[in-house]
Amino acid sequence: MRIAITALVLALFTLPAQGQTGPSLLFKPWAGEGRAEVSAQATIFDSGETDSGGNDEIDLQIYESMGRFRLNEAEASPFAVGYQLFYLNIDTSDAALPERLVDQQIAIGAELFTCDGWAVSVVAGLGYASSLPFGDGDALYARGDLIATKQLDERSTLQLGLNYDGNRTFLPDVPLPGIAYSRKVSDTFSFTIGLPFSNIHWIPADRWFVRASVSPSLTLDAEVGVEIVESVTLFAGFHNAYRAFHVDGDDKNRRLFFEQKTVEVGVRWSPCETCEIFLVGGFAFDQEFTRGWDARDTDDIRELSDEAFIRFGGRIRF
């Protein structure tokens, strides 16, 4: 039996890159009787420059889509499949950078069994992250999660797990254990404390919300918002993206990393309970490409100028 706080427990192992192919595939609550959720967005950046020394201009566009589909009707023990697509288009004359970077993932998840109050679930999937859309054998990777969840009382949940991700930016191919304790303190405040991930959700006043999460590398994602009129929410946020890709023809033990921080303001509109659209404007900074095996030891490739961006997209449930 799950409680509302389980929505926060998915924070265990759920770094941004995992999206709907991580624990959220199972533990994020399904809306009503809906059996599918699909979202898509596009981010367009203003023209910038690299630090190549040759005044090379660069234009970036990011296209993303993710979705999950429940294959049974049981809310208590879901069986689901999810996908995620990330496509970074790089338009530049700088020869040090590829034309594109793509990360595609697909996963399937299910609750296996319950024992002595523990519910044991598994998520398993495959991914492909490369500068070549298809055909790069070194870009294939596996990922998966083994998760045991126990409801301690009406407001608290404990979760233990093991995560494997062949494209993780930190210690890829090494299974990492994790633990998370979640508690719904009140109807306005909930939190998760654990390793490797912690977060909070707070409603400080009517129509307001604050969400924040922190990972072991001390990266922070935060958002604050207010419903200005019914179905319309104004929000501001900070996000840090850090992704890894294999470059076709490069050493299979070296990857190209893309890191980017953004601050943004935007508006969400929900014309009905099953869909929403959003428009965001913001500023990207500390953008850089590096190369190495993982985040502990990388070499600088290129730094990019700080640039403004717009992002738009939507989400639908059915």
Tab-separated table of N, CA and C in Angstrom, residues 35-189:
chain	number	residue	atom	x	y	z
A	35	ARG	N	-3.502	5.920	-18.019
A	35	ARG	CA	-2.513	4.856	-18.209
A	35	ARG	C	-1.350	5.300	-19.073
A	36	ALA	N	-1.274	6.597	-19.400
A	36	ALA	CA	-0.165	7.088	-20.214
A	36	ALA	C	0.105	8.553	-19.906
A	37	GLU	N	1.390	8.924	-19.965
A	37	GLU	CA	1.829	10.304	-19.824
A	37	GLU	C	2.927	10.557	-20.854
A	38	VAL	N	2.808	11.616	-21.621
A	38	VAL	CA	3.799	11.955	-22.642
A	38	VAL	C	4.069	13.455	-22.572
A	39	SER	N	5.345	13.840	-22.620
A	39	SER	CA	5.706	15.255	-22.641
A	39	SER	C	6.777	15.499	-23.686
A	40	ALA	N	6.837	16.729	-24.172
A	40	ALA	CA	7.853	17.122	-25.151
A	40	ALA	C	8.143	18.600	-24.980
A	41	GLN	N	9.400	18.983	-25.248
A	41	GLN	CA	9.774	20.389	-25.140
A	41	GLN	C	10.953	20.686	-26.049
A	42	ALA	N	11.072	21.957	-26.410
A	42	ALA	CA	12.188	22.435	-27.226
A	42	ALA	C	12.782	23.666	-26.561
A	43	THR	N	14.118	23.729	-26.520
A	43	THR	CA	14.832	24.868	-25.941
A	43	THR	C	15.717	25.475	-27.019
A	44	ILE	N	15.533	26.737	-27.287
A	44	ILE	CA	16.275	27.432	-28.337
A	44	ILE	C	17.148	28.493	-27.673
A	45	PHE	N	18.461	28.432	-27.913
A	45	PHE	CA	19.412	29.353	-27.303
A	45	PHE	C	19.819	30.437	-28.297
A	46	ASP	N	20.100	31.604	-27.767
A	46	ASP	CA	20.607	32.694	-28.588
A	46	ASP	C	21.998	32.333	-29.109
A	47	SER	N	22.384	32.907	-30.219
A	47	SER	CA	23.706	32.632	-30.794
A	47	SER	C	24.806	33.059	-29.830
A	48	GLY	N	25.823	32.197	-29.690
A	48	GLY	CA	26.926	32.489	-28.794
A	48	GLY	C	28.261	32.203	-29.452
A	49	GLU	N	29.303	32.108	-28.625
A	49	GLU	CA	30.651	31.845	-29.117
A	49	GLU	C	31.318	30.796	-28.230
A	50	THR	N	32.285	30.084	-28.808
A	50	THR	CA	33.125	29.187	-28.035
A	50	THR	C	34.437	29.894	-27.707
A	51	ASP	N	35.221	29.323	-26.800
A	51	ASP	CA	36.504	29.946	-26.430
A	51	ASP	C	37.660	29.348	-27.233
A	52	SER	N	37.381	29.006	-28.491
A	52	SER	CA	38.405	28.392	-29.337
A	52	SER	C	39.524	29.355	-29.699
A	53	GLY	N	39.272	30.642	-29.590
A	53	GLY	CA	40.255	31.633	-30.005
A	53	GLY	C	40.067	32.075	-31.431
A	54	GLY	N	39.150	31.426	-32.125
A	54	GLY	CA	38.895	31.774	-33.520
A	54	GLY	C	37.564	32.450	-33.729
A	55	ASN	N	36.960	32.937	-32.647
A	55	ASN	CA	35.660	33.600	-32.714
A	55	ASN	C	34.607	32.722	-33.384
A	56	ASP	N	34.661	31.419	-33.068
A	56	ASP	CA	33.694	30.490	-33.645
A	56	ASP	C	32.326	30.695	-32.999
A	57	GLU	N	31.323	30.945	-33.824
A	57	GLU	CA	29.966	31.074	-33.313
A	57	GLU	C	29.357	29.694	-33.075
A	58	ILE	N	28.352	29.659	-32.206
A	58	ILE	CA	27.687	28.397	-31.913
A	58	ILE	C	26.214	28.659	-31.628
A	59	ASP	N	25.371	27.813	-32.182
A	59	ASP	CA	23.935	27.838	-31.916
A	59	ASP	C	23.528	26.475	-31.370
A	60	LEU	N	22.815	26.492	-30.253
A	60	LEU	CA	22.372	25.261	-29.617
A	60	LEU	C	20.851	25.187	-29.626
A	61	GLN	N	20.346	23.982	-29.843
A	61	GLN	CA	18.928	23.683	-29.663
A	61	GLN	C	18.831	22.323	-28.978
A	62	ILE	N	17.949	22.242	-27.992
A	62	ILE	CA	17.731	20.991	-27.275
A	62	ILE	C	16.281	20.569	-27.463
A	63	TYR	N	16.098	19.308	-27.877
A	63	TYR	CA	14.767	18.736	-28.042
A	63	TYR	C	14.651	17.517	-27.126
A	64	GLU	N	13.579	17.486	-26.346
A	64	GLU	CA	13.415	16.409	-25.378
A	64	GLU	C	11.993	15.870	-25.404
A	65	SER	N	11.885	14.575	-25.156
A	65	SER	CA	10.583	13.945	-25.009
A	65	SER	C	10.719	12.781	-24.043
A	66	MET	N	9.691	12.565	-23.244
A	66	MET	CA	9.674	11.414	-22.361
A	66	MET	C	8.233	10.975	-22.141
A	67	GLY	N	8.091	9.718	-21.795
A	67	GLY	CA	6.751	9.205	-21.567
A	67	GLY	C	6.791	7.898	-20.804
A	68	ARG	N	5.653	7.526	-20.242
A	68	ARG	CA	5.516	6.239	-19.571
A	68	ARG	C	4.102	5.726	-19.795
A	69	PHE	N	3.981	4.403	-19.827
A	69	PHE	CA	2.719	3.760	-20.174
A	69	PHE	C	2.488	2.603	-19.213
A	70	ARG	N	1.369	2.643	-18.502
A	70	ARG	CA	1.031	1.590	-17.550
A	70	ARG	C	0.366	0.445	-18.308
A	71	LEU	N	0.909	-0.769	-18.135
A	71	LEU	CA	0.436	-1.913	-18.887
A	71	LEU	C	-0.620	-2.716	-18.149
A	72	ASN	N	-0.871	-2.368	-16.896
A	72	ASN	CA	-1.966	-2.994	-16.163
A	72	ASN	C	-2.776	-1.918	-15.464
A	73	GLU	N	-3.881	-2.289	-14.878
A	73	GLU	CA	-4.763	-1.319	-14.249
A	73	GLU	C	-4.486	-1.140	-12.769
A	74	ALA	N	-3.603	-1.944	-12.196
A	74	ALA	CA	-3.376	-1.917	-10.752
A	74	ALA	C	-2.510	-0.729	-10.364
A	75	GLU	N	-3.059	0.160	-9.562
A	75	GLU	CA	-2.290	1.290	-9.057
A	75	GLU	C	-1.291	0.831	-8.011
A	76	ALA	N	-1.655	-0.208	-7.233
A	76	ALA	CA	-0.818	-0.641	-6.118
A	76	ALA	C	0.437	-1.373	-6.569
A	77	SER	N	0.394	-2.071	-7.692
A	77	SER	CA	1.567	-2.812	-8.170
A	77	SER	C	1.687	-2.623	-9.676
A	78	PRO	N	2.145	-1.461	-10.116
A	78	PRO	CA	2.145	-1.141	-11.537
A	78	PRO	C	3.173	-1.946	-12.332
A	79	PHE	N	2.851	-2.140	-13.592
A	79	PHE	CA	3.743	-2.749	-14.576
A	79	PHE	C	3.774	-1.769	-15.735
A	80	ALA	N	4.933	-1.166	-16.007
A	80	ALA	CA	4.958	-0.027	-16.918
A	80	ALA	C	6.212	-0.028	-17.775
A	81	VAL	N	6.128	0.695	-18.896
A	81	VAL	CA	7.273	0.911	-19.774
A	81	VAL	C	7.439	2.412	-19.972
A	82	GLY	N	8.693	2.872	-20.062
A	82	GLY	CA	8.955	4.295	-20.232
A	82	GLY	C	10.067	4.540	-21.230
A	83	TYR	N	10.096	5.747	-21.767
A	83	TYR	CA	11.154	6.122	-22.708
A	83	TYR	C	11.600	7.542	-22.419
A	84	GLN	N	12.796	7.884	-22.913
A	84	GLN	CA	13.293	9.254	-22.832
A	84	GLN	C	14.194	9.530	-24.024
A	85	LEU	N	14.058	10.711	-24.596
A	85	LEU	CA	14.892	11.136	-25.720
A	85	LEU	C	15.429	12.531	-25.433
A	86	PHE	N	16.749	12.693	-25.567
A	86	PHE	CA	17.415	13.989	-25.441
A	86	PHE	C	18.251	14.186	-26.691
A	87	TYR	N	18.053	15.305	-27.390
A	87	TYR	CA	18.787	15.596	-28.628
A	87	TYR	C	19.334	17.017	-28.536
A	88	LEU	N	20.655	17.137	-28.562
A	88	LEU	CA	21.325	18.437	-28.552
A	88	LEU	C	21.897	18.693	-29.941
A	89	ASN	N	21.342	19.676	-30.625
A	89	ASN	CA	21.842	20.060	-31.942
A	89	ASN	C	22.884	21.161	-31.776
A	90	ILE	N	24.068	20.968	-32.392
A	90	ILE	CA	25.192	21.896	-32.237
A	90	ILE	C	25.564	22.436	-33.606
A	91	ASP	N	25.268	23.694	-33.844
A	91	ASP	CA	25.569	24.333	-35.126
A	91	ASP	C	26.751	25.270	-34.924
A	92	THR	N	27.949	24.817	-35.347
A	92	THR	CA	29.163	25.611	-35.147
A	92	THR	C	30.223	25.222	-36.166
A	93	SER	N	31.139	26.144	-36.403
A	93	SER	CA	32.290	25.858	-37.263
A	93	SER	C	33.475	25.351	-36.454
A	94	ASP	N	33.332	25.260	-35.127
A	94	ASP	CA	34.403	24.779	-34.255
A	94	ASP	C	34.584	23.276	-34.436
A	95	ALA	N	35.715	22.861	-34.962
A	95	ALA	CA	35.960	21.451	-35.276
A	95	ALA	C	36.096	20.575	-34.042
A	96	ALA	N	36.255	21.157	-32.872
A	96	ALA	CA	36.417	20.368	-31.650
A	96	ALA	C	35.097	19.793	-31.151
A	97	LEU	N	33.981	20.263	-31.710
A	97	LEU	CA	32.676	19.842	-31.230
A	97	LEU	C	31.921	19.072	-32.304
A	98	PRO	N	31.147	18.041	-31.916
A	98	PRO	CA	30.358	17.286	-32.892
A	98	PRO	C	29.133	18.080	-33.333
A	99	GLU	N	28.452	17.572	-34.348
A	99	GLU	CA	27.269	18.250	-34.864
A	99	GLU	C	26.052	18.037	-33.977
A	100	ARG	N	26.050	16.933	-33.218
A	100	ARG	CA	24.884	16.598	-32.408
A	100	ARG	C	25.301	15.659	-31.292
A	101	LEU	N	24.469	15.580	-30.258
A	101	LEU	CA	24.612	14.599	-29.193
A	101	LEU	C	23.218	14.093	-28.854
A	102	VAL	N	23.068	12.785	-28.795
A	102	VAL	CA	21.757	12.204	-28.570
A	102	VAL	C	21.835	11.138	-27.480
A	103	ASP	N	20.838	11.124	-26.599
A	103	ASP	CA	20.727	10.101	-25.559
A	103	ASP	C	19.305	9.552	-25.599
A	104	GLN	N	19.175	8.245	-25.882
A	104	GLN	CA	17.876	7.588	-25.965
A	104	GLN	C	17.827	6.455	-24.942
A	105	GLN	N	16.724	6.357	-24.211
A	105	GLN	CA	16.569	5.317	-23.200
A	105	GLN	C	15.172	4.716	-23.278
A	106	ILE	N	15.094	3.417	-22.973
A	106	ILE	CA	13.818	2.744	-22.832
A	106	ILE	C	13.941	1.754	-21.688
A	107	ALA	N	12.891	1.636	-20.884
A	107	ALA	CA	12.964	0.772	-19.706
A	107	ALA	C	11.599	0.184	-19.404
A	108	ILE	N	11.614	-0.908	-18.660
A	108	ILE	CA	10.396	-1.550	-18.204
A	108	ILE	C	10.515	-1.796	-16.711
A	109	GLY	N	9.430	-1.637	-15.986
A	109	GLY	CA	9.481	-1.782	-14.536
A	109	GLY	C	8.253	-2.486	-13.995
A	110	ALA	N	8.430	-3.168	-12.868
A	110	ALA	CA	7.313	-3.877	-12.245
A	110	ALA	C	7.617	-4.138	-10.781
A	111	GLU	N	6.566	-4.262	-9.993
A	111	GLU	CA	6.720	-4.724	-8.621
A	111	GLU	C	6.771	-6.246	-8.649
A	112	LEU	N	7.824	-6.825	-8.055
A	112	LEU	CA	8.031	-8.261	-8.139
A	112	LEU	C	7.249	-9.024	-7.079
A	113	PHE	N	7.400	-8.604	-5.807
A	113	PHE	CA	6.724	-9.322	-4.728
A	113	PHE	C	6.766	-8.475	-3.467
A	114	THR	N	6.025	-8.895	-2.459
A	114	THR	CA	6.072	-8.277	-1.140
A	114	THR	C	6.458	-9.338	-0.122
A	115	CYS	N	7.216	-8.903	0.900
A	115	CYS	CA	7.679	-9.830	1.924
A	115	CYS	C	7.888	-9.071	3.227
A	116	ASP	N	7.179	-9.484	4.271
A	116	ASP	CA	7.340	-8.899	5.601
A	116	ASP	C	7.206	-7.376	5.569
A	117	GLY	N	6.252	-6.895	4.808
A	117	GLY	CA	6.003	-5.465	4.735
A	117	GLY	C	6.832	-4.710	3.723
A	118	TRP	N	7.756	-5.368	3.063
A	118	TRP	CA	8.584	-4.745	2.042
A	118	TRP	C	8.035	-5.067	0.653
A	119	ALA	N	7.951	-4.062	-0.192
A	119	ALA	CA	7.574	-4.245	-1.589
A	119	ALA	C	8.837	-4.123	-2.442
A	120	VAL	N	9.159	-5.162	-3.187
A	120	VAL	CA	10.382	-5.195	-3.987
A	120	VAL	C	10.034	-4.966	-5.455
A	121	SER	N	10.667	-3.959	-6.053
A	121	SER	CA	10.397	-3.589	-7.440
A	121	SER	C	11.691	-3.555	-8.237
A	122	VAL	N	11.562	-3.665	-9.551
A	122	VAL	CA	12.730	-3.634	-10.425
A	122	VAL	C	12.426	-2.782	-11.649
A	123	VAL	N	13.428	-2.037	-12.099
A	123	VAL	CA	13.373	-1.295	-13.353
A	123	VAL	C	14.610	-1.668	-14.150
A	124	ALA	N	14.434	-2.054	-15.413
A	124	ALA	CA	15.566	-2.451	-16.254
A	124	ALA	C	15.414	-1.818	-17.629
A	125	GLY	N	16.526	-1.335	-18.192
A	125	GLY	CA	16.426	-0.673	-19.482
A	125	GLY	C	17.733	-0.642	-20.249
A	126	LEU	N	17.649	-0.127	-21.458
A	126	LEU	CA	18.797	0.047	-22.345
A	126	LEU	C	18.851	1.499	-22.788
A	127	GLY	N	20.069	1.975	-23.056
A	127	GLY	CA	20.244	3.335	-23.528
A	127	GLY	C	21.296	3.421	-24.608
A	128	TYR	N	21.319	4.548	-25.277
A	128	TYR	CA	22.282	4.802	-26.355
A	128	TYR	C	22.603	6.286	-26.321
A	129	ALA	N	23.872	6.642	-26.050
A	129	ALA	CA	24.280	8.043	-25.947
A	129	ALA	C	25.509	8.268	-26.819
A	130	SER	N	25.358	9.054	-27.871
A	130	SER	CA	26.442	9.189	-28.838
A	130	SER	C	26.317	10.470	-29.643
A	131	SER	N	27.392	10.789	-30.379
A	131	SER	CA	27.362	11.871	-31.355
A	131	SER	C	26.782	11.387	-32.682
A	132	LEU	N	26.600	10.072	-32.810
A	132	LEU	CA	26.036	9.461	-34.004
A	132	LEU	C	24.665	8.908	-33.638
A	133	PRO	N	23.585	9.312	-34.328
A	133	PRO	CA	22.248	8.880	-33.923
A	133	PRO	C	22.094	7.364	-33.840
A	134	PHE	N	22.688	6.635	-34.762
A	134	PHE	CA	22.599	5.179	-34.754
A	134	PHE	C	23.915	4.592	-35.242
A	135	GLY	N	24.215	3.370	-34.813
A	135	GLY	CA	25.351	2.648	-35.373
A	135	GLY	C	26.639	2.703	-34.591
A	136	ASP	N	26.676	3.348	-33.438
A	136	ASP	CA	27.876	3.424	-32.607
A	136	ASP	C	27.756	2.378	-31.494
A	137	GLY	N	28.416	1.225	-31.671
A	137	GLY	CA	28.306	0.140	-30.707
A	137	GLY	C	28.814	0.504	-29.325
A	138	ASP	N	29.795	1.399	-29.235
A	138	ASP	CA	30.345	1.789	-27.931
A	138	ASP	C	29.395	2.677	-27.141
A	139	ALA	N	28.341	3.158	-27.780
A	139	ALA	CA	27.421	4.076	-27.113
A	139	ALA	C	26.279	3.361	-26.394
A	140	LEU	N	26.151	2.058	-26.575
A	140	LEU	CA	25.091	1.308	-25.905
A	140	LEU	C	25.412	1.125	-24.423
A	141	TYR	N	24.416	1.195	-23.586
A	141	TYR	CA	24.618	0.959	-22.158
A	141	TYR	C	23.343	0.386	-21.537
A	142	ALA	N	23.517	-0.278	-20.412
A	142	ALA	CA	22.395	-0.815	-19.650
A	142	ALA	C	22.191	0.011	-18.389
A	143	ARG	N	20.972	-0.004	-17.880
A	143	ARG	CA	20.687	0.662	-16.618
A	143	ARG	C	19.551	-0.077	-15.916
A	144	GLY	N	19.535	0.028	-14.582
A	144	GLY	CA	18.484	-0.654	-13.841
A	144	GLY	C	18.496	-0.276	-12.373
A	145	ASP	N	17.386	-0.557	-11.710
A	145	ASP	CA	17.221	-0.281	-10.288
A	145	ASP	C	16.516	-1.453	-9.627
A	146	LEU	N	17.017	-1.855	-8.473
A	146	LEU	CA	16.360	-2.820	-7.608
A	146	LEU	C	16.001	-2.075	-6.327
A	147	ILE	N	14.711	-2.017	-6.002
A	147	ILE	CA	14.234	-1.114	-4.957
A	147	ILE	C	13.326	-1.865	-3.997
A	148	ALA	N	13.580	-1.710	-2.709
A	148	ALA	CA	12.727	-2.273	-1.660
A	148	ALA	C	12.117	-1.130	-0.867
A	149	THR	N	10.783	-1.120	-0.761
A	149	THR	CA	10.059	-0.021	-0.123
A	149	THR	C	9.242	-0.545	1.052
A	150	LYS	N	9.313	0.156	2.166
A	150	LYS	CA	8.536	-0.219	3.336
A	150	LYS	C	7.837	1.007	3.898
A	151	GLN	N	6.529	0.910	4.084
A	151	GLN	CA	5.784	1.993	4.710
A	151	GLN	C	5.906	1.829	6.217
A	152	LEU	N	6.561	2.811	6.866
A	152	LEU	CA	6.814	2.731	8.306
A	152	LEU	C	5.579	3.089	9.119
A	153	ASP	N	4.839	4.091	8.659
A	153	ASP	CA	3.586	4.486	9.285
A	153	ASP	C	2.784	5.249	8.239
A	154	GLU	N	1.731	5.927	8.667
A	154	GLU	CA	0.866	6.603	7.712
A	154	GLU	C	1.561	7.753	6.984
A	155	ARG	N	2.660	8.251	7.547
A	155	ARG	CA	3.321	9.416	6.959
A	155	ARG	C	4.765	9.183	6.529
A	156	SER	N	5.326	8.017	6.816
A	156	SER	CA	6.760	7.795	6.585
A	156	SER	C	7.005	6.546	5.750
A	157	THR	N	8.037	6.624	4.910
A	157	THR	CA	8.427	5.514	4.053
A	157	THR	C	9.950	5.384	4.060
A	158	LEU	N	10.419	4.150	4.066
A	158	LEU	CA	11.848	3.857	3.956
A	158	LEU	C	12.075	3.088	2.677
A	159	GLN	N	13.160	3.448	1.980
A	159	GLN	CA	13.471	2.777	0.727
A	159	GLN	C	14.957	2.459	0.663
A	160	LEU	N	15.256	1.224	0.273
A	160	LEU	CA	16.613	0.763	0.038
A	160	LEU	C	16.724	0.359	-1.419
A	161	GLY	N	17.898	0.552	-2.002
A	161	GLY	CA	17.998	0.214	-3.416
A	161	GLY	C	19.413	0.022	-3.899
A	162	LEU	N	19.499	-0.438	-5.135
A	162	LEU	CA	20.759	-0.618	-5.834
A	162	LEU	C	20.560	-0.126	-7.254
A	163	ASN	N	21.451	0.785	-7.684
A	163	ASN	CA	21.322	1.406	-8.997
A	163	ASN	C	22.518	1.071	-9.871
A	164	TYR	N	22.235	0.706	-11.120
A	164	TYR	CA	23.277	0.469	-12.124
A	164	TYR	C	22.977	1.347	-13.330
A	165	ASP	N	23.978	2.078	-13.795
A	165	ASP	CA	23.799	2.958	-14.951
A	165	ASP	C	25.106	3.033	-15.714
A	166	GLY	N	25.147	2.412	-16.876
A	166	GLY	CA	26.357	2.367	-17.678
A	166	GLY	C	26.746	3.692	-18.288
A	167	ASN	N	25.884	4.717	-18.160
A	167	ASN	CA	26.220	6.043	-18.683
A	167	ASN	C	26.153	7.099	-17.595
A	168	ARG	N	26.225	6.700	-16.333
A	168	ARG	CA	26.217	7.648	-15.232
A	168	ARG	C	27.438	8.552	-15.328
A	169	THR	N	27.285	9.831	-14.995
A	169	THR	CA	28.420	10.748	-15.080
A	169	THR	C	29.449	10.489	-13.987
A	170	PHE	N	29.028	9.803	-12.906
A	170	PHE	CA	29.919	9.465	-11.796
A	170	PHE	C	29.917	7.957	-11.606
A	171	LEU	N	31.111	7.347	-11.684
A	171	LEU	CA	31.274	5.905	-11.514
A	171	LEU	C	30.316	5.103	-12.390
A	172	PRO	N	30.398	5.248	-13.709
A	172	PRO	CA	29.567	4.421	-14.579
A	172	PRO	C	29.965	2.954	-14.453
A	173	ASP	N	29.013	2.076	-14.678
A	173	ASP	CA	29.231	0.622	-14.626
A	173	ASP	C	29.495	0.100	-13.221
A	174	VAL	N	29.346	0.938	-12.198
A	174	VAL	CA	29.505	0.475	-10.813
A	174	VAL	C	28.144	0.527	-10.124
A	175	PRO	N	27.606	-0.600	-9.663
A	175	PRO	CA	26.334	-0.567	-8.932
A	175	PRO	C	26.499	0.227	-7.634
A	176	LEU	N	25.603	1.179	-7.394
A	176	LEU	CA	25.682	2.022	-6.209
A	176	LEU	C	24.480	1.775	-5.304
A	177	PRO	N	24.723	1.542	-4.015
A	177	PRO	CA	23.606	1.373	-3.075
A	177	PRO	C	23.021	2.720	-2.694
A	178	GLY	N	21.800	2.698	-2.182
A	178	GLY	CA	21.175	3.940	-1.765
A	178	GLY	C	20.161	3.692	-0.667
A	179	ILE	N	19.837	4.751	0.054
A	179	ILE	CA	18.843	4.703	1.106
A	179	ILE	C	18.122	6.035	1.153
A	180	ALA	N	16.831	6.008	1.431
A	180	ALA	CA	16.066	7.252	1.504
A	180	ALA	C	14.944	7.098	2.524
A	181	TYR	N	14.796	8.125	3.341
A	181	TYR	CA	13.693	8.199	4.296
A	181	TYR	C	12.820	9.379	3.896
A	182	SER	N	11.533	9.128	3.724
A	182	SER	CA	10.602	10.178	3.314
A	182	SER	C	9.511	10.324	4.354
A	183	ARG	N	9.107	11.566	4.562
A	183	ARG	CA	8.052	11.825	5.543
A	183	ARG	C	7.169	12.979	5.074
A	184	LYS	N	5.883	12.780	5.209
A	184	LYS	CA	4.922	13.839	4.970
A	184	LYS	C	4.614	14.461	6.327
A	185	VAL	N	5.296	15.554	6.626
A	185	VAL	CA	5.156	16.193	7.935
A	185	VAL	C	3.758	16.764	8.103
A	186	SER	N	3.229	17.368	7.050
A	186	SER	CA	1.888	17.948	7.059
A	186	SER	C	1.402	18.011	5.627
A	187	ASP	N	0.210	18.545	5.443
A	187	ASP	CA	-0.304	18.688	4.083
A	187	ASP	C	0.478	19.717	3.279
A	188	THR	N	1.332	20.492	3.958
A	188	THR	CA	2.073	21.551	3.264
A	188	THR	C	3.586	21.335	3.227
A	189	PHE	N	4.068	20.273	3.861
A	189	PHE	CA	5.520	20.076	3.884
A	189	PHE	C	5.868	18.581	3.870
